[in-house]
Amino acid sequence: MKLSGVPEPKIQYAPKQYVCRRTAQKPILDGRIDKPFWANAAWTGDFVDIEGDLRPRPSKRTRVKMLWDEQFFYIGAELEEDEIWATLTERDSVIFHDNDFEVFIDPDGDSHHYYELEVNALNTVWDLLLIKPYRDGGPPVNGWDIQGLKTAVHIDGELNKPGAENRKWSVECALPWSSLRECAPEGRAPVPGEFWRVNFSRVQWKVEIRDGKYSKVLDPDTGRPLPEDNWVWSPMGLINMHYPELWGYVLFAEAEAPDSFDLPPDEMIKWKLRTLYYRQRNYYKEHGVYAKNIHEIADNETWETETLPQIEITRSLFQISLPSADGNSLICIREDGKLWKE
């Protein structure tokens, strides 16, 4: 397959981090976050625009809590909202055509084989497995379901009733490890001290009231809805959630764990390789061949001789590698974005 160029995110590499603590409680999911189960879980920071500082901050607050136990990864989201509406009722509909809350999970951080879950205010869900990002030619597996998934929505106001005194809606999700382990390292749930790559998104459409109902605002020139807003936990630097390398780091920890953690130095090495992957793909788009010399795609970078990335190419494939931080392994990336350690 011939792969196209890829937009390079306009953002400094600084994914958000969260310590997800183990819980001994078993929740009754009703969509409410203001109950004892969530009391000791910290809120994430407020969501920002998907492009980060390139765009204004969102006008409505969104934030998330996370917990885990031996069976489930628990997520609770709170979405401030004075216009609460939803229309889609069939599972695996394209839920982001409504306002929604979205979850993205890449268990092993290689940017391939990851999960997406979307929920609207009617508690209709769309769950799917991505073999690889769309930019890398990856098909979504829409027929895949998170077996054992539990979700609930609470409406603080009235659904689909313009003029109601609406304040917010909230979502609870319980995602079973028995399904998530399919793409996880060693095919298992995380253990304390391990992190997964996770992000959250909120799709927000501009609406007006027509014939007593919420309706999307239409562009008078095209007759189509105005573009939606995308508000996220960890910003992407471009309007595309399918860059798993930019998602946040969620560390699974015991109940009394510290509030912060240090990332392994290999994570920055992976990001250096990722930037070279963007540039190699774009070099091919412009020249019809992959660059053989690192300085053709990294001429603004200063590389020490002992850490000079190594490029291997064929007519249609490439692999770029760098030593791991301890020098005992190689970290590699290839033309379809797959990243691994050997």
Coordinates of C-alpha atoms in Angstrom, one line a residue:
M1 CA 0.0 0.0 0.0
K2 CA 1.3 3.5 -0.9
L3 CA 1.2 5.7 2.2
S4 CA 0.6 9.4 1.9
G5 CA 2.2 12.3 3.8
V6 CA 1.0 13.0 7.3
P7 CA 0.4 16.4 9.0
E8 CA 3.0 17.1 11.7
P9 CA 1.4 18.2 15.0
K10 CA 2.1 21.9 15.9
I11 CA 2.7 21.2 19.5
Q12 CA 5.4 20.7 22.1
Y13 CA 5.6 17.1 23.3
A14 CA 4.0 17.2 26.7
P15 CA 1.1 14.7 27.0
K16 CA -1.0 15.0 30.2
Q17 CA -0.4 12.5 33.0
Y18 CA -2.8 11.0 35.5
V19 CA -2.4 8.6 38.5
C20 CA -5.3 6.1 38.3
R21 CA -5.7 4.6 41.8
R22 CA -7.0 1.1 42.7
T23 CA -10.4 1.0 44.4
A24 CA -11.8 -1.6 46.6
Q25 CA -15.4 -0.4 46.1
K26 CA -17.8 -1.8 43.6
P27 CA -19.9 1.0 42.1
I28 CA -23.5 1.1 41.1
L29 CA -23.3 2.9 37.8
D30 CA -26.0 5.6 37.4
G31 CA -24.0 8.2 35.6
R32 CA -23.4 10.3 38.7
I33 CA -19.9 11.4 39.7
D34 CA -21.0 13.0 43.0
K35 CA -21.1 9.8 45.0
P36 CA -18.7 8.1 47.5
F37 CA -17.2 5.8 44.9
W38 CA -15.5 8.7 43.1
A39 CA -14.7 10.8 46.3
N40 CA -10.9 9.9 46.4
A41 CA -10.3 10.0 42.7
A42 CA -8.7 13.2 41.4
W43 CA -10.1 15.2 38.5
T44 CA -8.0 15.6 35.4
G45 CA -7.3 19.2 34.3
D46 CA -10.1 20.9 32.4
F47 CA -10.3 19.9 28.7
V48 CA -8.7 22.3 26.2
D49 CA -9.2 22.7 22.4
I50 CA -7.8 19.8 20.4
E51 CA -5.3 22.1 18.8
G52 CA -4.1 23.3 22.2
D53 CA -3.0 26.9 22.5
L54 CA -3.6 27.5 18.8
R55 CA -7.3 27.9 19.7
P56 CA -9.3 29.6 22.5
R57 CA -10.1 27.6 25.6
P58 CA -13.5 25.8 25.6
S59 CA -16.5 27.7 26.7
K60 CA -17.9 24.8 28.8
R61 CA -16.0 22.8 31.3
T62 CA -15.2 19.1 30.9
R63 CA -13.2 16.9 33.2
V64 CA -12.7 13.3 34.1
K65 CA -11.9 10.9 37.0
M66 CA -10.4 7.4 36.7
L67 CA -10.2 4.4 39.0
W68 CA -9.4 0.7 38.5
D69 CA -9.7 -2.7 40.1
E70 CA -9.0 -6.3 39.1
Q71 CA -12.0 -6.4 36.8
F72 CA -12.6 -2.9 35.3
F73 CA -11.1 0.4 34.2
Y74 CA -13.6 3.0 35.5
I75 CA -14.0 6.4 33.9
G76 CA -16.3 9.2 35.1
A77 CA -16.8 12.3 33.0
E78 CA -18.6 15.6 33.8
L79 CA -19.7 17.8 30.9
E80 CA -21.1 21.3 31.8
E81 CA -23.9 22.0 29.4
D82 CA -26.9 24.3 29.0
E83 CA -28.1 22.6 25.8
I84 CA -28.4 18.9 26.5
W85 CA -29.6 16.9 23.5
A86 CA -29.1 13.7 21.6
T87 CA -30.8 11.9 18.7
L88 CA -29.0 8.6 18.1
T89 CA -30.4 5.4 19.7
E90 CA -28.8 2.6 17.7
R91 CA -25.6 1.0 19.0
D92 CA -22.6 1.6 16.8
S93 CA -24.2 4.6 15.1
V94 CA -21.7 7.4 14.3
I95 CA -22.2 8.9 17.7
F96 CA -20.1 12.0 17.1
H97 CA -22.9 13.3 14.9
D98 CA -24.4 14.1 18.3
N99 CA -22.6 15.9 21.1
D100 CA -20.7 13.1 22.7
F101 CA -18.0 12.0 25.1
E102 CA -15.2 9.8 23.7
V103 CA -12.5 7.5 25.1
F104 CA -9.3 6.4 23.3
I105 CA -7.0 3.7 24.7
D106 CA -3.7 2.3 23.4
P107 CA -2.6 -0.2 25.9
D108 CA 1.0 -0.8 24.7
G109 CA 1.7 2.7 23.3
D110 CA 2.8 1.5 19.8
S111 CA 0.1 3.5 18.1
H112 CA -1.4 0.3 16.6
H113 CA -4.3 -1.9 17.9
Y114 CA -6.2 0.6 20.0
Y115 CA -9.8 1.2 21.2
E116 CA -12.3 3.9 20.8
L117 CA -15.6 4.4 22.7
E118 CA -18.2 7.1 22.1
V119 CA -21.3 7.9 24.3
N120 CA -24.0 10.4 23.8
A121 CA -26.5 11.8 26.3
L122 CA -29.0 9.0 25.5
N123 CA -26.3 6.5 26.6
T124 CA -26.0 5.1 23.1
V125 CA -22.5 3.8 22.5
W126 CA -20.2 3.2 19.6
D127 CA -17.2 1.0 20.4
L128 CA -14.6 -0.1 17.8
L129 CA -11.1 -1.4 17.4
L130 CA -8.6 0.3 15.3
I131 CA -5.9 -1.9 13.7
K132 CA -3.8 1.2 13.0
P133 CA -4.5 4.9 12.6
Y134 CA -6.3 6.0 9.4
R135 CA -3.2 7.9 8.3
D136 CA -1.4 4.6 8.2
G137 CA -4.1 2.8 6.2
G138 CA -5.7 1.2 9.2
P139 CA -9.3 0.0 8.9
P140 CA -11.7 0.3 11.9
V141 CA -13.2 -2.9 13.1
N142 CA -16.7 -1.6 13.6
G143 CA -18.2 -5.0 14.4
W144 CA -15.9 -5.4 17.4
D145 CA -17.5 -4.8 20.8
I146 CA -16.2 -4.3 24.3
Q147 CA -17.8 -7.4 25.8
G148 CA -19.0 -6.7 29.3
L149 CA -18.9 -2.9 28.8
K150 CA -21.1 -0.9 31.3
T151 CA -22.1 2.7 30.8
A152 CA -24.6 5.1 32.4
V153 CA -25.6 8.7 31.9
H154 CA -27.0 11.2 34.3
I155 CA -28.8 14.4 33.1
D156 CA -28.6 17.4 35.4
G157 CA -31.5 19.1 33.6
E158 CA -33.8 17.9 30.9
L159 CA -32.9 16.1 27.7
N160 CA -34.0 17.5 24.3
K161 CA -36.0 20.3 25.9
P162 CA -34.9 23.8 24.9
G163 CA -35.4 26.3 27.7
A164 CA -34.9 23.8 30.4
E165 CA -32.7 24.7 33.4
N166 CA -29.7 22.5 32.2
R167 CA -26.5 22.4 34.1
K168 CA -24.5 19.4 33.0
W169 CA -24.5 15.7 31.9
S170 CA -22.2 13.1 33.2
V171 CA -21.1 9.6 32.1
E172 CA -19.7 6.6 33.9
C173 CA -18.0 3.8 32.0
A174 CA -16.7 0.4 33.3
L175 CA -14.5 -1.2 30.7
P176 CA -13.6 -4.8 31.5
W177 CA -9.9 -5.9 31.3
S178 CA -11.2 -9.2 29.8
S179 CA -11.9 -7.2 26.6
L180 CA -9.1 -4.6 26.8
R181 CA -6.4 -7.2 27.3
E182 CA -6.8 -8.2 23.7
C183 CA -4.3 -5.4 22.6
A184 CA -2.5 -5.1 25.9
P185 CA 1.2 -6.1 26.6
E186 CA 1.3 -9.9 27.3
G187 CA -2.4 -10.0 26.8
R188 CA -3.2 -9.0 30.4
A189 CA -4.6 -6.2 32.6
P190 CA -2.0 -3.7 33.8
V191 CA -0.2 -4.1 37.1
P192 CA 0.7 -1.3 39.5
G193 CA 3.4 0.9 38.1
E194 CA 2.5 0.4 34.4
F195 CA 1.0 3.1 32.2
W196 CA -1.3 3.0 29.2
R197 CA -1.8 5.7 26.6
V198 CA -5.3 7.2 27.0
N199 CA -7.2 10.3 25.8
F200 CA -10.7 11.8 26.0
S201 CA -12.6 14.0 23.6
R202 CA -15.8 15.9 23.7
V203 CA -17.5 16.7 20.4
Q204 CA -19.6 19.9 20.7
W205 CA -21.9 21.1 17.8
K206 CA -23.3 24.6 17.5
V207 CA -27.1 24.5 17.8
E208 CA -30.1 26.8 17.7
I209 CA -33.8 26.3 18.4
R210 CA -36.0 25.6 15.4
D211 CA -39.6 24.4 15.7
G212 CA -39.1 23.9 19.4
K213 CA -36.1 21.6 19.0
Y214 CA -32.3 21.8 19.1
S215 CA -31.0 21.9 15.5
K216 CA -27.4 22.2 14.3
V217 CA -26.5 25.7 13.0
L218 CA -26.1 25.5 9.2
D219 CA -23.6 27.3 7.1
P220 CA -25.6 29.6 4.8
D221 CA -23.1 29.0 2.0
T222 CA -23.2 25.2 2.0
G223 CA -26.3 24.3 3.9
R224 CA -24.3 21.9 6.0
P225 CA -23.7 22.1 9.8
L226 CA -21.0 24.4 10.9
P227 CA -17.8 22.5 12.0
E228 CA -18.0 21.0 15.5
D229 CA -15.7 21.9 18.3
N230 CA -13.4 19.2 19.7
W231 CA -12.3 19.6 23.3
V232 CA -9.8 17.1 24.7
W233 CA -7.8 16.2 27.8
S234 CA -4.4 16.0 26.2
P235 CA -4.1 18.3 23.3
M236 CA -3.2 17.0 19.8
G237 CA -1.8 20.1 18.0
L238 CA -4.1 19.3 15.0
I239 CA -7.7 18.3 14.4
N240 CA -7.3 14.6 14.6
M241 CA -7.6 12.3 17.6
H242 CA -6.0 9.4 15.8
Y243 CA -2.4 10.3 16.7
P244 CA -2.1 7.9 19.7
E245 CA 1.5 9.0 20.4
L246 CA 0.0 12.3 21.7
W247 CA -2.5 10.8 24.1
G248 CA -2.0 11.1 27.9
Y249 CA -0.1 8.7 30.2
V250 CA -2.4 7.0 32.7
L251 CA -0.4 5.2 35.4
F252 CA -2.2 2.4 37.2
A253 CA -1.3 2.5 40.9
E254 CA -2.2 1.4 44.4
A255 CA -4.7 3.5 46.4
E256 CA -2.0 5.4 48.3
A257 CA 0.4 6.1 45.4
P258 CA 2.0 9.5 45.0
D259 CA 0.2 12.1 42.9
S260 CA 2.7 12.2 40.1
F261 CA 5.3 10.1 38.3
D262 CA 8.3 10.4 36.1
L263 CA 8.2 9.0 32.6
P264 CA 11.0 6.6 31.5
P265 CA 13.6 8.3 29.3
D266 CA 12.7 6.0 26.5
E267 CA 9.5 7.9 26.0
M268 CA 11.3 11.0 24.6
I269 CA 13.4 8.7 22.4
K270 CA 10.1 7.3 21.0
W271 CA 9.0 10.9 20.3
K272 CA 12.2 11.7 18.5
L273 CA 11.6 8.7 16.3
R274 CA 8.0 9.7 15.8
T275 CA 9.0 13.2 14.4
L276 CA 11.4 11.4 12.0
Y277 CA 8.5 9.2 10.9
Y278 CA 6.4 12.3 10.1
R279 CA 9.2 13.8 8.1
Q280 CA 10.1 10.6 6.3
R281 CA 6.5 10.1 5.2
N282 CA 6.3 13.7 4.0
Y283 CA 9.7 13.4 2.2
Y284 CA 8.3 10.5 0.3
K285 CA 5.2 12.5 -0.7
E286 CA 7.4 15.2 -2.1
H287 CA 10.2 13.2 -3.7
G288 CA 8.7 9.8 -4.5
V289 CA 11.5 8.0 -2.5
Y290 CA 12.4 7.8 1.2
A291 CA 15.4 9.7 2.5
K292 CA 18.6 7.7 2.9
N293 CA 20.4 10.3 5.1
I294 CA 19.1 11.4 8.4
H295 CA 20.0 15.1 7.7
E296 CA 17.6 15.1 4.7
I297 CA 14.7 14.9 7.1
A298 CA 16.2 16.3 10.3
D299 CA 18.4 19.1 9.1
N300 CA 17.4 21.3 12.0
E301 CA 18.2 18.8 14.6
T302 CA 21.5 18.4 16.4
W303 CA 22.4 14.8 16.8
E304 CA 25.4 13.4 18.8
T305 CA 27.4 10.9 16.8
E306 CA 26.7 8.0 19.2
T307 CA 22.9 8.6 19.0
L308 CA 22.6 9.3 15.3
P309 CA 19.4 7.6 14.1
Q310 CA 19.9 4.7 11.7
I311 CA 17.7 4.6 8.5
E312 CA 17.1 1.5 6.5
I313 CA 15.0 1.8 3.3
T314 CA 13.6 -0.1 0.4
R315 CA 11.6 1.3 -2.5
S316 CA 8.4 1.3 -0.4
L317 CA 9.5 0.7 3.2
F318 CA 11.6 2.3 5.9
Q319 CA 12.8 1.6 9.4
I320 CA 14.4 4.2 11.7
S321 CA 16.1 3.2 15.0
L322 CA 17.7 4.7 18.0
P323 CA 19.4 3.1 21.0
S324 CA 17.3 2.9 24.2
A325 CA 18.2 5.1 27.1
D326 CA 20.2 2.2 28.8
G327 CA 21.9 1.3 25.5
N328 CA 20.8 -2.3 25.7
S329 CA 18.1 -2.2 23.1
L330 CA 17.0 -0.6 19.9
I331 CA 13.7 1.4 19.6
C332 CA 12.4 1.3 16.0
I333 CA 9.7 2.8 13.9
R334 CA 8.6 1.9 10.4
E335 CA 6.7 3.5 7.6
D336 CA 3.2 2.7 8.9
G337 CA 3.9 4.2 12.3
K338 CA 4.4 1.0 14.2
L339 CA 6.9 1.5 17.0
W340 CA 8.6 -1.3 19.0
K341 CA 11.6 -2.2 21.1
E342 CA 14.1 -5.0 20.2

